[in-house]
Amino acid sequence: MTGFMNNDNPKKSLVLSFHGRAGTGKSLASQLIVKNIFKKGMDSRFVHFFDSIINFPHASLVETYKSQLQNWIRGNVTNCAHSMFIFDEMDKMHPGIIDGIKPFMDYHYKLDGVSYQKAIFLFLSNGGGEIIRESTLVSWKAGKKREELKLEDLETALSSLGFVYYGESIVVDFFIPFLPLERQHIVQCIMVEMVAMGLQPDHNKACEISDKIVNYIPDDERRISVPGCKRIAGRLWHFMQ
């Protein structure tokens, strides 16, 4: 991201595809990126967020959605070359809509007089979550720590999903896996939520709650959190009583 922002003449827009199960940090990562680029963060008028389920719910209106989205991207990139477009629930987006935005992410100097080479596209997807989780478990059983996994260990499997989502024209620059969270990460999430609730973070209490607030796999090892950190904010008050 830093390299792209410092490049005065990129060859194409930057396209990142985040993959992982719910609760593993895809939205958090996108928010951190936005916060470090735009002073107003997600409230910036140069940041545009779309939820595939909410914004494009009807398959019968795909052509309408596609036209509206193309006009929206064109107009906003005209106003700000570094406009950022975030698409959540990418695995549920209709292929027709994806086809409609691919030209803005490919190697084109200009389209209708507008350059999209400095635009940024972030795709958030649950797709590939099972592949990532199983690969993490297999590596762990082989004695390899979560922190020792490298991008290349998973990128090949994830990039194959590119053909499913984006077709033959692979416009994604990086497929980024978000690994499942372990108990230690759940403890950290709980402590962050304690602070957000105005409470003093208590590590011992967080460890105690971490065994109750989420379920883990495998059953005999309780290694990986099934829901990640997704349910913690909504459930913590109950466990703090």
PDB file of C-alpha atoms in Angstrom:
ATOM      1  CA  MET A   1       0.000   0.000   0.000  1.00  0.00           C
ATOM      2  CA  THR A   2       2.812   2.411   0.897  1.00  0.00           C
ATOM      3  CA  GLY A   3       4.685   1.605  -2.295  1.00  0.00           C
ATOM      4  CA  PHE A   4       1.569   2.233  -4.367  1.00  0.00           C
ATOM      5  CA  MET A   5       0.799   5.556  -2.677  1.00  0.00           C
ATOM      6  CA  ASN A   6       4.397   6.706  -3.230  1.00  0.00           C
ATOM      7  CA  ASN A   7       4.327   5.771  -6.915  1.00  0.00           C
ATOM      8  CA  ASP A   8       3.506   8.829  -9.022  1.00  0.00           C
ATOM      9  CA  ASN A   9       2.848   6.745 -12.111  1.00  0.00           C
ATOM     10  CA  PRO A  10       1.393   3.287 -11.295  1.00  0.00           C
ATOM     11  CA  LYS A  11       0.589   1.037 -14.238  1.00  0.00           C
ATOM     12  CA  LYS A  12      -2.850   0.166 -12.912  1.00  0.00           C
ATOM     13  CA  SER A  13      -5.126   0.654  -9.935  1.00  0.00           C
ATOM     14  CA  LEU A  14      -4.268  -1.268  -6.780  1.00  0.00           C
ATOM     15  CA  VAL A  15      -6.573  -4.231  -6.145  1.00  0.00           C
ATOM     16  CA  LEU A  16      -6.379  -6.224  -2.916  1.00  0.00           C
ATOM     17  CA  SER A  17      -8.605  -9.199  -2.175  1.00  0.00           C
ATOM     18  CA  PHE A  18      -8.962 -10.100   1.521  1.00  0.00           C
ATOM     19  CA  HIS A  19     -10.068 -13.666   2.259  1.00  0.00           C
ATOM     20  CA  GLY A  20     -11.043 -15.381   5.488  1.00  0.00           C
ATOM     21  CA  ARG A  21     -13.928 -16.452   7.660  1.00  0.00           C
ATOM     22  CA  ALA A  22     -16.036 -13.879   9.493  1.00  0.00           C
ATOM     23  CA  GLY A  23     -14.383 -12.367  12.554  1.00  0.00           C
ATOM     24  CA  THR A  24     -10.778 -12.703  11.404  1.00  0.00           C
ATOM     25  CA  GLY A  25     -10.095  -8.994  10.846  1.00  0.00           C
ATOM     26  CA  LYS A  26     -10.807  -8.189   7.187  1.00  0.00           C
ATOM     27  CA  SER A  27     -13.005  -5.187   7.988  1.00  0.00           C
ATOM     28  CA  LEU A  28     -10.628  -4.014  10.707  1.00  0.00           C
ATOM     29  CA  ALA A  29      -7.685  -4.163   8.305  1.00  0.00           C
ATOM     30  CA  SER A  30      -9.565  -2.174   5.663  1.00  0.00           C
ATOM     31  CA  GLN A  31     -10.489   0.459   8.256  1.00  0.00           C
ATOM     32  CA  LEU A  32      -6.868   0.750   9.385  1.00  0.00           C
ATOM     33  CA  ILE A  33      -5.742   1.238   5.791  1.00  0.00           C
ATOM     34  CA  VAL A  34      -8.358   3.938   5.267  1.00  0.00           C
ATOM     35  CA  LYS A  35      -7.458   5.656   8.543  1.00  0.00           C
ATOM     36  CA  ASN A  36      -3.800   5.880   7.531  1.00  0.00           C
ATOM     37  CA  ILE A  37      -4.523   7.327   4.088  1.00  0.00           C
ATOM     38  CA  PHE A  38      -7.464   9.661   4.627  1.00  0.00           C
ATOM     39  CA  LYS A  39      -7.648  12.164   7.489  1.00  0.00           C
ATOM     40  CA  LYS A  40     -11.367  11.545   8.029  1.00  0.00           C
ATOM     41  CA  GLY A  41     -11.042   7.768   7.741  1.00  0.00           C
ATOM     42  CA  MET A  42     -14.219   5.992   6.704  1.00  0.00           C
ATOM     43  CA  ASP A  43     -16.052   9.334   6.817  1.00  0.00           C
ATOM     44  CA  SER A  44     -13.919  10.706   3.989  1.00  0.00           C
ATOM     45  CA  ARG A  45     -15.844  11.572   0.843  1.00  0.00           C
ATOM     46  CA  PHE A  46     -13.116   9.798  -1.103  1.00  0.00           C
ATOM     47  CA  VAL A  47     -13.868   6.429   0.504  1.00  0.00           C
ATOM     48  CA  HIS A  48     -16.789   4.448  -0.865  1.00  0.00           C
ATOM     49  CA  PHE A  49     -18.140   1.326   0.841  1.00  0.00           C
ATOM     50  CA  PHE A  50     -20.480  -1.205  -0.735  1.00  0.00           C
ATOM     51  CA  ASP A  51     -22.071  -4.290   0.780  1.00  0.00           C
ATOM     52  CA  SER A  52     -22.967  -6.756  -1.955  1.00  0.00           C
ATOM     53  CA  ILE A  53     -26.018  -8.037  -0.086  1.00  0.00           C
ATOM     54  CA  ILE A  54     -27.414  -4.620   0.836  1.00  0.00           C
ATOM     55  CA  ASN A  55     -26.434  -2.545  -2.187  1.00  0.00           C
ATOM     56  CA  PHE A  56     -26.956  -5.145  -4.923  1.00  0.00           C
ATOM     57  CA  PRO A  57     -29.683  -7.471  -3.590  1.00  0.00           C
ATOM     58  CA  HIS A  58     -31.685  -8.287  -6.749  1.00  0.00           C
ATOM     59  CA  ALA A  59     -30.250 -10.380  -9.573  1.00  0.00           C
ATOM     60  CA  SER A  60     -32.911  -8.987 -11.918  1.00  0.00           C
ATOM     61  CA  LEU A  61     -31.415  -5.493 -11.547  1.00  0.00           C
ATOM     62  CA  VAL A  62     -27.808  -6.385 -12.302  1.00  0.00           C
ATOM     63  CA  GLU A  63     -27.617  -4.189 -15.399  1.00  0.00           C
ATOM     64  CA  THR A  64     -28.993  -1.224 -13.442  1.00  0.00           C
ATOM     65  CA  TYR A  65     -26.536  -1.790 -10.586  1.00  0.00           C
ATOM     66  CA  LYS A  66     -23.664  -2.127 -13.033  1.00  0.00           C
ATOM     67  CA  SER A  67     -24.490   1.111 -14.818  1.00  0.00           C
ATOM     68  CA  GLN A  68     -24.945   3.046 -11.563  1.00  0.00           C
ATOM     69  CA  LEU A  69     -21.704   1.673 -10.131  1.00  0.00           C
ATOM     70  CA  GLN A  70     -19.715   2.488 -13.259  1.00  0.00           C
ATOM     71  CA  ASN A  71     -21.001   6.070 -13.204  1.00  0.00           C
ATOM     72  CA  TRP A  72     -20.232   6.337  -9.473  1.00  0.00           C
ATOM     73  CA  ILE A  73     -16.653   5.102  -9.884  1.00  0.00           C
ATOM     74  CA  ARG A  74     -16.074   7.298 -12.943  1.00  0.00           C
ATOM     75  CA  GLY A  75     -17.386  10.428 -11.238  1.00  0.00           C
ATOM     76  CA  ASN A  76     -15.478   9.933  -8.001  1.00  0.00           C
ATOM     77  CA  VAL A  77     -12.149   9.043  -9.596  1.00  0.00           C
ATOM     78  CA  THR A  78     -12.518  12.174 -11.726  1.00  0.00           C
ATOM     79  CA  ASN A  79     -12.755  14.179  -8.482  1.00  0.00           C
ATOM     80  CA  CYS A  80     -10.004  12.273  -6.640  1.00  0.00           C
ATOM     81  CA  ALA A  81      -7.510  10.032  -8.421  1.00  0.00           C
ATOM     82  CA  HIS A  82      -6.779   8.118  -5.187  1.00  0.00           C
ATOM     83  CA  SER A  83     -10.430   7.322  -4.501  1.00  0.00           C
ATOM     84  CA  MET A  84     -10.888   4.078  -2.579  1.00  0.00           C
ATOM     85  CA  PHE A  85     -13.684   1.589  -3.201  1.00  0.00           C
ATOM     86  CA  ILE A  86     -14.373  -1.149  -0.643  1.00  0.00           C
ATOM     87  CA  PHE A  87     -16.645  -4.059  -1.533  1.00  0.00           C
ATOM     88  CA  ASP A  88     -17.770  -6.344   1.294  1.00  0.00           C
ATOM     89  CA  GLU A  89     -19.332  -9.816   0.881  1.00  0.00           C
ATOM     90  CA  MET A  90     -17.528 -10.113  -2.444  1.00  0.00           C
ATOM     91  CA  ASP A  91     -18.232 -13.840  -2.615  1.00  0.00           C
ATOM     92  CA  LYS A  92     -21.951 -13.003  -2.842  1.00  0.00           C
ATOM     93  CA  MET A  93     -21.674 -10.373  -5.578  1.00  0.00           C
ATOM     94  CA  HIS A  94     -23.312 -11.184  -8.918  1.00  0.00           C
ATOM     95  CA  PRO A  95     -20.688 -11.953 -11.621  1.00  0.00           C
ATOM     96  CA  GLY A  96     -22.314  -9.398 -13.903  1.00  0.00           C
ATOM     97  CA  ILE A  97     -21.501  -6.580 -11.487  1.00  0.00           C
ATOM     98  CA  ILE A  98     -17.906  -7.765 -11.181  1.00  0.00           C
ATOM     99  CA  ASP A  99     -17.627  -7.735 -14.969  1.00  0.00           C
ATOM    100  CA  GLY A 100     -18.869  -4.155 -14.915  1.00  0.00           C
ATOM    101  CA  ILE A 101     -16.070  -2.875 -12.678  1.00  0.00           C
ATOM    102  CA  LYS A 102     -13.158  -4.942 -14.038  1.00  0.00           C
ATOM    103  CA  PRO A 103     -12.201  -2.402 -16.733  1.00  0.00           C
ATOM    104  CA  PHE A 104     -11.447   0.166 -14.003  1.00  0.00           C
ATOM    105  CA  MET A 105      -8.942  -2.210 -12.418  1.00  0.00           C
ATOM    106  CA  ASP A 106      -7.128  -3.434 -15.514  1.00  0.00           C
ATOM    107  CA  TYR A 107      -4.168  -2.101 -17.487  1.00  0.00           C
ATOM    108  CA  HIS A 108      -5.756   0.862 -19.240  1.00  0.00           C
ATOM    109  CA  TYR A 109      -4.086   4.239 -19.561  1.00  0.00           C
ATOM    110  CA  LYS A 110      -7.466   5.971 -19.722  1.00  0.00           C
ATOM    111  CA  LEU A 111     -11.117   5.045 -20.182  1.00  0.00           C
ATOM    112  CA  ASP A 112     -13.263   7.775 -21.741  1.00  0.00           C
ATOM    113  CA  GLY A 113     -10.592  10.303 -20.855  1.00  0.00           C
ATOM    114  CA  VAL A 114     -10.319   9.265 -17.189  1.00  0.00           C
ATOM    115  CA  SER A 115      -7.292   7.522 -15.656  1.00  0.00           C
ATOM    116  CA  TYR A 116      -7.996   4.958 -12.932  1.00  0.00           C
ATOM    117  CA  GLN A 117      -4.369   4.026 -12.335  1.00  0.00           C
ATOM    118  CA  LYS A 118      -4.240   5.637  -8.881  1.00  0.00           C
ATOM    119  CA  ALA A 119      -7.578   4.278  -7.630  1.00  0.00           C
ATOM    120  CA  ILE A 120      -7.675   1.627  -4.891  1.00  0.00           C
ATOM    121  CA  PHE A 121     -10.066  -1.327  -4.721  1.00  0.00           C
ATOM    122  CA  LEU A 122     -10.411  -3.516  -1.620  1.00  0.00           C
ATOM    123  CA  PHE A 123     -12.451  -6.707  -1.824  1.00  0.00           C
ATOM    124  CA  LEU A 124     -13.551  -8.452   1.379  1.00  0.00           C
ATOM    125  CA  SER A 125     -14.669 -12.042   1.007  1.00  0.00           C
ATOM    126  CA  ASN A 126     -15.514 -15.053   3.147  1.00  0.00           C
ATOM    127  CA  GLY A 127     -14.582 -17.158   0.142  1.00  0.00           C
ATOM    128  CA  GLY A 128     -11.566 -19.330   0.784  1.00  0.00           C
ATOM    129  CA  GLY A 129     -12.187 -19.278   4.528  1.00  0.00           C
ATOM    130  CA  GLU A 130     -12.387 -23.066   4.738  1.00  0.00           C
ATOM    131  CA  ILE A 131      -9.200 -23.471   2.700  1.00  0.00           C
ATOM    132  CA  ILE A 132      -7.372 -21.070   5.004  1.00  0.00           C
ATOM    133  CA  ARG A 133      -8.671 -22.698   8.170  1.00  0.00           C
ATOM    134  CA  GLU A 134      -7.844 -26.223   7.043  1.00  0.00           C
ATOM    135  CA  SER A 135      -4.387 -25.190   5.853  1.00  0.00           C
ATOM    136  CA  THR A 136      -3.737 -23.542   9.214  1.00  0.00           C
ATOM    137  CA  LEU A 137      -4.849 -26.680  11.084  1.00  0.00           C
ATOM    138  CA  VAL A 138      -2.732 -28.960   8.895  1.00  0.00           C
ATOM    139  CA  SER A 139       0.319 -26.749   9.429  1.00  0.00           C
ATOM    140  CA  TRP A 140      -0.293 -26.627  13.166  1.00  0.00           C
ATOM    141  CA  LYS A 141      -0.587 -30.431  13.392  1.00  0.00           C
ATOM    142  CA  ALA A 142       2.709 -30.647  11.483  1.00  0.00           C
ATOM    143  CA  GLY A 143       4.340 -28.549  14.197  1.00  0.00           C
ATOM    144  CA  LYS A 144       4.301 -25.246  12.332  1.00  0.00           C
ATOM    145  CA  LYS A 145       3.194 -22.198  14.293  1.00  0.00           C
ATOM    146  CA  ARG A 146       0.532 -19.879  12.925  1.00  0.00           C
ATOM    147  CA  GLU A 147       3.047 -17.024  12.809  1.00  0.00           C
ATOM    148  CA  GLU A 148       5.358 -19.109  10.611  1.00  0.00           C
ATOM    149  CA  LEU A 149       2.857 -19.413   7.775  1.00  0.00           C
ATOM    150  CA  LYS A 150       3.796 -17.325   4.757  1.00  0.00           C
ATOM    151  CA  LEU A 151       1.718 -15.734   2.031  1.00  0.00           C
ATOM    152  CA  GLU A 152       3.006 -18.218  -0.536  1.00  0.00           C
ATOM    153  CA  ASP A 153       1.712 -21.100   1.610  1.00  0.00           C
ATOM    154  CA  LEU A 154      -1.848 -20.026   0.794  1.00  0.00           C
ATOM    155  CA  GLU A 155      -1.708 -17.634  -2.134  1.00  0.00           C
ATOM    156  CA  THR A 156      -1.791 -20.339  -4.801  1.00  0.00           C
ATOM    157  CA  ALA A 157      -4.992 -21.821  -3.395  1.00  0.00           C
ATOM    158  CA  LEU A 158      -6.553 -18.378  -3.002  1.00  0.00           C
ATOM    159  CA  SER A 159      -5.541 -17.151  -6.438  1.00  0.00           C
ATOM    160  CA  SER A 160      -7.452 -20.086  -7.926  1.00  0.00           C
ATOM    161  CA  LEU A 161     -10.550 -18.455  -6.482  1.00  0.00           C
ATOM    162  CA  GLY A 162      -9.756 -15.461  -8.675  1.00  0.00           C
ATOM    163  CA  PHE A 163     -10.986 -17.366 -11.685  1.00  0.00           C
ATOM    164  CA  VAL A 164     -14.251 -18.037  -9.858  1.00  0.00           C
ATOM    165  CA  TYR A 165     -14.849 -14.420  -8.832  1.00  0.00           C
ATOM    166  CA  TYR A 166     -13.064 -12.377 -11.466  1.00  0.00           C
ATOM    167  CA  GLY A 167     -13.009 -14.630 -14.532  1.00  0.00           C
ATOM    168  CA  GLU A 168     -10.090 -15.056 -16.886  1.00  0.00           C
ATOM    169  CA  SER A 169      -8.999 -11.444 -16.529  1.00  0.00           C
ATOM    170  CA  ILE A 170      -7.208 -11.586 -13.182  1.00  0.00           C
ATOM    171  CA  VAL A 171      -7.087  -7.982 -12.036  1.00  0.00           C
ATOM    172  CA  VAL A 172      -6.235  -8.674  -8.377  1.00  0.00           C
ATOM    173  CA  ASP A 173      -2.698  -7.721  -7.359  1.00  0.00           C
ATOM    174  CA  PHE A 174      -2.638  -9.595  -4.045  1.00  0.00           C
ATOM    175  CA  PHE A 175      -4.837 -12.299  -2.535  1.00  0.00           C
ATOM    176  CA  ILE A 176      -4.397 -11.855   1.217  1.00  0.00           C
ATOM    177  CA  PRO A 177      -5.404 -14.637   3.632  1.00  0.00           C
ATOM    178  CA  PHE A 178      -6.721 -13.780   7.087  1.00  0.00           C
ATOM    179  CA  LEU A 179      -5.839 -16.691   9.327  1.00  0.00           C
ATOM    180  CA  PRO A 180      -8.238 -18.071  11.946  1.00  0.00           C
ATOM    181  CA  LEU A 181      -7.793 -16.678  15.437  1.00  0.00           C
ATOM    182  CA  GLU A 182      -6.429 -18.672  18.345  1.00  0.00           C
ATOM    183  CA  ARG A 183      -7.347 -18.378  22.005  1.00  0.00           C
ATOM    184  CA  GLN A 184      -4.616 -15.802  22.671  1.00  0.00           C
ATOM    185  CA  HIS A 185      -6.149 -13.526  20.036  1.00  0.00           C
ATOM    186  CA  ILE A 186      -9.613 -13.914  21.572  1.00  0.00           C
ATOM    187  CA  VAL A 187      -8.147 -12.793  24.906  1.00  0.00           C
ATOM    188  CA  GLN A 188      -6.734  -9.711  23.174  1.00  0.00           C
ATOM    189  CA  CYS A 189     -10.095  -8.984  21.533  1.00  0.00           C
ATOM    190  CA  ILE A 190     -11.847  -9.239  24.897  1.00  0.00           C
ATOM    191  CA  MET A 191      -9.413  -6.817  26.511  1.00  0.00           C
ATOM    192  CA  VAL A 192      -9.924  -4.306  23.688  1.00  0.00           C
ATOM    193  CA  GLU A 193     -13.684  -4.542  24.173  1.00  0.00           C
ATOM    194  CA  MET A 194     -13.258  -4.054  27.921  1.00  0.00           C
ATOM    195  CA  VAL A 195     -11.552  -0.741  27.207  1.00  0.00           C
ATOM    196  CA  ALA A 196     -14.301   0.198  24.723  1.00  0.00           C
ATOM    197  CA  MET A 197     -16.852  -0.470  27.491  1.00  0.00           C
ATOM    198  CA  GLY A 198     -15.000   1.879  29.830  1.00  0.00           C
ATOM    199  CA  LEU A 199     -13.677  -0.963  31.979  1.00  0.00           C
ATOM    200  CA  GLN A 200     -10.180  -1.645  33.207  1.00  0.00           C
ATOM    201  CA  PRO A 201      -8.712  -4.429  31.042  1.00  0.00           C
ATOM    202  CA  ASP A 202      -8.243  -7.548  33.155  1.00  0.00           C
ATOM    203  CA  HIS A 203      -6.076 -10.252  31.556  1.00  0.00           C
ATOM    204  CA  ASN A 204      -7.063 -12.991  34.018  1.00  0.00           C
ATOM    205  CA  LYS A 205     -10.752 -12.210  33.545  1.00  0.00           C
ATOM    206  CA  ALA A 206     -10.285 -12.123  29.776  1.00  0.00           C
ATOM    207  CA  CYS A 207      -8.641 -15.562  29.859  1.00  0.00           C
ATOM    208  CA  GLU A 208     -11.535 -16.913  31.912  1.00  0.00           C
ATOM    209  CA  ILE A 209     -14.149 -15.444  29.567  1.00  0.00           C
ATOM    210  CA  SER A 210     -12.304 -16.583  26.430  1.00  0.00           C
ATOM    211  CA  ASP A 211     -13.148 -20.193  27.227  1.00  0.00           C
ATOM    212  CA  LYS A 212     -16.864 -19.385  27.439  1.00  0.00           C
ATOM    213  CA  ILE A 213     -17.613 -16.642  24.944  1.00  0.00           C
ATOM    214  CA  VAL A 214     -16.707 -18.563  21.746  1.00  0.00           C
ATOM    215  CA  ASN A 215     -16.384 -22.178  20.681  1.00  0.00           C
ATOM    216  CA  TYR A 216     -13.142 -23.697  19.421  1.00  0.00           C
ATOM    217  CA  ILE A 217     -11.924 -26.486  17.152  1.00  0.00           C
ATOM    218  CA  PRO A 218     -10.692 -29.197  17.275  1.00  0.00           C
ATOM    219  CA  ASP A 219     -12.849 -30.167  20.243  1.00  0.00           C
ATOM    220  CA  ASP A 220     -10.028 -31.969  22.017  1.00  0.00           C
ATOM    221  CA  GLU A 221      -7.489 -29.171  21.550  1.00  0.00           C
ATOM    222  CA  ARG A 222      -9.682 -26.018  21.492  1.00  0.00           C
ATOM    223  CA  ARG A 223      -7.124 -24.378  19.249  1.00  0.00           C
ATOM    224  CA  ILE A 224      -9.005 -22.165  16.782  1.00  0.00           C
ATOM    225  CA  SER A 225     -11.987 -19.898  17.428  1.00  0.00           C
ATOM    226  CA  VAL A 226     -14.856 -20.788  15.097  1.00  0.00           C
ATOM    227  CA  PRO A 227     -16.472 -17.295  15.001  1.00  0.00           C
ATOM    228  CA  GLY A 228     -13.208 -15.382  15.416  1.00  0.00           C
ATOM    229  CA  CYS A 229     -13.837 -12.137  17.292  1.00  0.00           C
ATOM    230  CA  LYS A 230     -17.195 -11.549  15.579  1.00  0.00           C
ATOM    231  CA  ARG A 231     -19.468 -12.232  18.540  1.00  0.00           C
ATOM    232  CA  ILE A 232     -17.395 -10.766  21.360  1.00  0.00           C
ATOM    233  CA  ALA A 233     -18.670  -7.170  21.339  1.00  0.00           C
ATOM    234  CA  GLY A 234     -22.304  -8.280  21.493  1.00  0.00           C
ATOM    235  CA  ARG A 235     -21.806 -11.003  24.115  1.00  0.00           C
ATOM    236  CA  LEU A 236     -19.232  -9.559  26.515  1.00  0.00           C
ATOM    237  CA  TRP A 237     -21.680  -7.709  28.769  1.00  0.00           C
ATOM    238  CA  HIS A 238     -23.403 -10.999  29.584  1.00  0.00           C
ATOM    239  CA  PHE A 239     -20.145 -12.662  30.633  1.00  0.00           C
ATOM    240  CA  MET A 240     -19.043  -9.635  32.668  1.00  0.00           C
ATOM    241  CA  GLN A 241     -22.014  -9.934  35.046  1.00  0.00           C
TER     242      GLN A 241
END
